[in-house]
Coordinates of C-alpha atoms and ligand atoms in Angstrom, one line a residue:
M1 CA 1.0 24.4 11.8
K2 CA 3.2 22.8 9.1
K3 CA 2.2 19.3 8.1
I4 CA 4.5 16.4 7.3
I5 CA 4.5 13.3 5.0
I6 CA 4.6 10.0 6.8
A7 CA 5.8 7.1 4.6
I8 CA 5.1 3.5 5.8
D9 CA 6.7 0.7 3.9
G10 CA 7.1 -2.9 4.6
H11 CA 6.3 -6.5 3.8
S12 CA 2.9 -7.8 2.6
S13 CA 0.1 -8.0 5.2
C14 CA 2.0 -6.7 8.1
G15 CA -0.6 -4.1 9.1
K16 CA 0.7 -1.1 7.1
S17 CA -2.8 0.1 6.1
T18 CA -4.2 -0.4 9.7
L19 CA -1.4 1.8 11.1
A20 CA -1.6 4.3 8.2
K21 CA -5.3 4.7 8.6
A22 CA -5.1 5.1 12.4
L23 CA -2.4 7.7 12.1
A24 CA -4.2 9.6 9.4
K25 CA -7.4 9.7 11.5
T26 CA -5.6 10.9 14.7
L27 CA -3.6 13.5 12.9
H28 CA -6.4 14.6 10.6
Y29 CA -4.2 13.8 7.6
A30 CA -5.2 12.2 4.3
Y31 CA -4.5 8.5 3.8
L32 CA -3.0 7.2 0.6
D33 CA -3.2 3.4 -0.1
S34 CA -0.7 3.0 -2.9
G35 CA -1.1 -0.8 -2.9
A36 CA -4.8 -0.3 -3.8
M37 CA -3.7 1.5 -7.0
Y38 CA -1.5 -1.4 -8.1
R39 CA -4.4 -3.7 -7.3
A40 CA -6.8 -1.6 -9.3
V41 CA -4.5 -1.8 -12.3
T42 CA -4.2 -5.5 -11.9
L43 CA -8.0 -5.9 -11.7
Y44 CA -8.3 -3.9 -15.0
F45 CA -6.0 -6.5 -16.7
L46 CA -7.9 -9.4 -15.3
N47 CA -11.3 -8.0 -16.2
T48 CA -10.4 -6.9 -19.7
G49 CA -8.2 -9.8 -20.6
A50 CA -5.4 -7.5 -21.7
D51 CA -2.0 -9.1 -21.5
Y52 CA 0.3 -7.4 -19.0
H53 CA 3.4 -9.1 -20.4
D54 CA 2.9 -7.2 -23.6
G55 CA 4.4 -3.6 -23.4
A56 CA 2.0 -2.2 -26.1
Q57 CA -1.0 -3.6 -24.3
V58 CA 0.2 -2.1 -21.0
E59 CA 0.6 1.4 -22.5
E60 CA -2.8 1.1 -24.1
A61 CA -4.4 -0.1 -20.8
L62 CA -2.8 2.8 -18.8
R63 CA -4.4 5.3 -21.2
H64 CA -7.8 3.8 -20.2
I65 CA -7.2 3.5 -16.5
S66 CA -8.3 6.2 -14.1
I67 CA -8.1 5.6 -10.3
H68 CA -9.4 7.8 -7.5
F69 CA -10.3 7.4 -3.8
E70 CA -13.6 8.4 -2.1
R71 CA -15.0 8.1 1.4
V72 CA -17.8 5.6 1.5
D73 CA -19.6 5.1 4.8
G74 CA -16.5 6.6 6.6
H75 CA -14.1 4.3 4.8
N76 CA -11.5 4.9 2.0
H77 CA -12.7 3.2 -1.2
T78 CA -10.8 2.7 -4.4
F79 CA -12.5 3.6 -7.7
L80 CA -11.4 2.2 -11.1
N81 CA -12.9 4.2 -13.9
D82 CA -15.6 5.5 -11.6
V83 CA -16.6 2.1 -10.3
D84 CA -16.1 1.2 -6.7
V85 CA -13.7 -1.8 -6.7
E86 CA -12.8 -1.7 -3.0
R87 CA -13.9 -5.3 -2.5
D88 CA -12.8 -6.8 -5.8
I89 CA -9.2 -5.6 -5.4
R90 CA -8.8 -7.5 -2.1
E91 CA -9.6 -10.9 -3.7
M92 CA -7.0 -13.6 -4.0
R93 CA -7.1 -13.6 -7.8
V94 CA -5.9 -10.0 -7.7
S95 CA -3.3 -10.8 -5.0
E96 CA -2.0 -13.6 -7.2
H97 CA -1.2 -11.2 -10.1
V98 CA -0.5 -7.9 -8.4
S99 CA 3.3 -8.3 -7.7
P100 CA 4.2 -9.0 -11.4
V101 CA 2.0 -6.1 -12.5
A102 CA 3.6 -3.8 -9.9
A103 CA 7.0 -4.8 -11.2
I104 CA 6.3 -3.2 -14.6
S105 CA 8.1 0.2 -14.9
A106 CA 5.4 1.9 -17.1
V107 CA 2.8 1.0 -14.4
R108 CA 5.0 2.3 -11.6
R109 CA 5.7 5.6 -13.5
A110 CA 2.0 6.3 -13.9
M111 CA 1.1 5.4 -10.3
V112 CA 4.1 7.3 -8.7
K113 CA 3.2 10.4 -10.7
Q114 CA -0.3 10.4 -9.3
Q115 CA 0.9 9.6 -5.7
Q116 CA 3.3 12.5 -5.8
A117 CA 0.6 14.8 -6.9
M118 CA -1.5 13.7 -4.0
G119 CA 1.3 14.5 -1.5
K120 CA 1.9 18.0 -2.9
R121 CA 0.3 19.7 0.1
R122 CA 1.8 17.3 2.6
G123 CA -0.5 16.2 5.5
I124 CA -0.6 12.7 4.2
V125 CA 0.1 9.2 5.5
A126 CA 1.0 6.8 2.6
D127 CA 1.7 3.1 2.8
G128 CA 3.3 0.8 0.2
R129 CA 6.7 -0.6 -0.7
D130 CA 8.6 2.4 -2.2
I131 CA 7.0 5.3 -0.5
G132 CA 10.1 6.3 1.6
T133 CA 12.6 5.4 -1.1
V134 CA 11.0 6.6 -4.4
V135 CA 7.6 8.3 -4.0
F136 CA 8.4 10.7 -1.1
P137 CA 12.2 10.4 -0.4
D138 CA 11.9 13.7 1.5
A139 CA 9.2 12.4 3.8
E140 CA 9.7 13.8 7.3
L141 CA 8.9 10.4 8.9
K142 CA 9.6 7.0 7.4
I143 CA 8.5 3.8 9.1
F144 CA 9.5 0.3 7.9
L145 CA 7.1 -2.2 9.2
T146 CA 7.6 -5.9 9.5
A147 CA 6.3 -9.1 11.3
D148 CA 6.8 -12.9 11.2
S149 CA 5.1 -14.4 8.1
D150 CA 3.0 -16.9 10.1
V151 CA 1.5 -14.1 12.2
R152 CA 0.9 -12.0 9.0
A153 CA -0.9 -15.0 7.3
S154 CA -3.1 -15.4 10.4
R155 CA -4.0 -11.8 10.5
R156 CA -4.8 -11.7 6.7
H157 CA -6.9 -14.8 7.1
L158 CA -9.0 -13.2 9.8
E159 CA -9.3 -9.9 7.8
L160 CA -10.5 -11.7 4.6
A161 CA -12.9 -13.9 6.6
A162 CA -14.4 -10.8 8.2
K163 CA -15.0 -9.4 4.7
G164 CA -16.6 -12.8 3.7
I165 CA -13.7 -13.6 1.4
D166 CA -12.9 -17.3 1.6
A167 CA -9.2 -18.3 1.3
S168 CA -7.1 -21.0 2.9
W169 CA -4.4 -20.1 5.4
D170 CA -1.8 -22.0 3.4
D171 CA -2.6 -20.1 0.2
I172 CA -2.4 -16.8 2.0
L173 CA 1.0 -17.7 3.5
R174 CA 2.3 -18.9 0.1
N175 CA 1.0 -15.8 -1.6
L176 CA 2.5 -13.3 0.9
E177 CA 5.9 -15.0 0.8
E178 CA 5.8 -15.0 -2.9
R179 CA 4.8 -11.3 -3.1
D180 CA 7.6 -10.4 -0.6
H181 CA 10.1 -12.2 -2.8
I182 CA 8.9 -10.5 -6.1
D183 CA 8.5 -7.1 -4.4
S184 CA 12.0 -7.2 -2.8
T185 CA 13.9 -8.5 -5.8
R186 CA 12.4 -6.6 -8.7
E187 CA 14.6 -4.2 -10.6
D188 CA 12.4 -1.1 -10.5
S189 CA 11.9 0.3 -7.0
P190 CA 12.3 -2.9 -4.9
L191 CA 11.0 -3.0 -1.4
K192 CA 13.8 -2.0 0.9
K193 CA 14.2 0.0 4.1
A194 CA 15.1 3.6 3.5
D195 CA 18.4 4.5 5.3
D196 CA 16.5 7.0 7.5
A197 CA 13.5 4.7 8.2
V198 CA 12.6 3.6 11.7
V199 CA 11.9 -0.2 11.9
I200 CA 8.9 -1.4 13.8
D201 CA 8.5 -5.2 14.1
N202 CA 4.9 -5.7 15.2
T203 CA 4.9 -9.5 15.7
L204 CA 4.4 -9.1 19.4
L205 CA 2.7 -5.7 19.4
S206 CA -1.0 -4.9 19.7
E207 CA -2.5 -2.4 17.2
E208 CA -2.7 0.1 20.1
E209 CA 0.9 -0.3 21.1
Q210 CA 2.0 0.0 17.4
H211 CA -0.2 3.1 17.0
A212 CA 1.1 4.7 20.2
R213 CA 4.7 4.1 19.1
A214 CA 4.2 5.5 15.6
L215 CA 2.2 8.4 16.9
G216 CA 5.0 9.4 19.3
L217 CA 7.4 9.4 16.4
A218 CA 5.0 11.5 14.2
R219 CA 4.3 14.1 17.0
G220 CA 8.0 14.4 17.6
R221 CA 8.7 15.1 13.9
I222 CA 5.8 17.5 13.6
A223 CA 7.1 19.4 16.6
E224 CA 10.7 19.5 15.2
I225 CA 9.4 20.8 11.8
N226 CA 7.4 23.5 13.4
E227 CA 10.2 24.7 15.7
A228 CA 12.7 24.9 12.9
Ligands
LIG1 O1 -0.1 -3.2 0.1 P1 -0.7 -4.2 -0.8 O2 -0.6 -5.7 -0.4 O3 -2.2 -3.9 -1.1 O4 0.0 -4.1 -2.2 C1 -0.3 -4.9 -3.3 C2 1.0 -5.1 -4.2 O5 1.3 -3.9 -4.8 C3 2.2 -5.6 -3.4 O6 2.4 -7.0 -3.5 C4 3.3 -4.9 -4.2 C5 2.7 -3.7 -4.9 N1 3.0 -2.4 -4.4 C6 4.1 -1.8 -4.9 O7 4.9 -2.4 -5.7 N2 4.5 -0.5 -4.5 C7 3.7 0.1 -3.6 N3 4.0 1.4 -3.2 C8 2.5 -0.5 -3.0 C9 2.2 -1.8 -3.4

């Protein structure tokens, strides 16, 4: 049975990772959280005090950054230089800086290279901003996910609260609108819908409805690829 690549792109906090994880679990595919990689790079800058506006410091930092994923208690965790940073990378201080860091071409080049290596054998669900346009332009299924920003802020608020991370709803809304703006207008690999992506607006969809719709699309593509 041939496996496919599923690329899920879209705005901040619209449930890309929830959908990607659910699809990966159902299909027994690997899950690649590309945003976690940009968050880990950002955390490195914040923790070391290196200045990400300085090209030489960025190059130097990238030489000292190694990111990998591991399963911890059944969940996908991000490791930065062998330290589990899964919790730290979700904090607001990282969210405040991640979009400018992700706009740096040298950072993108390094991350995209690693992401493409992870997709070599296919059988992967990846979520991010440039997965269907730059990382895997030949992905067999591309989904572009979106939702109203108020609904996204409320969902993020609940998600952070569940993790014990305190952040105000207003700050969350401001941050996600700001990130959407930077991510969509940057020069290198801006967030945009790939021409061949299917749009899912999940403002009024439950997780189950969204999962069922995406799974239907995935199974259809897998069948087509295997019949060809
Ligand atoms: O998906 P996320 O919110 O964890 O992503 C964090 C930031 O990383 C997001 O604001 C933009 C950036 N990002 C990116 O530029 N390209 C990706 N493929 C994934 C994330």
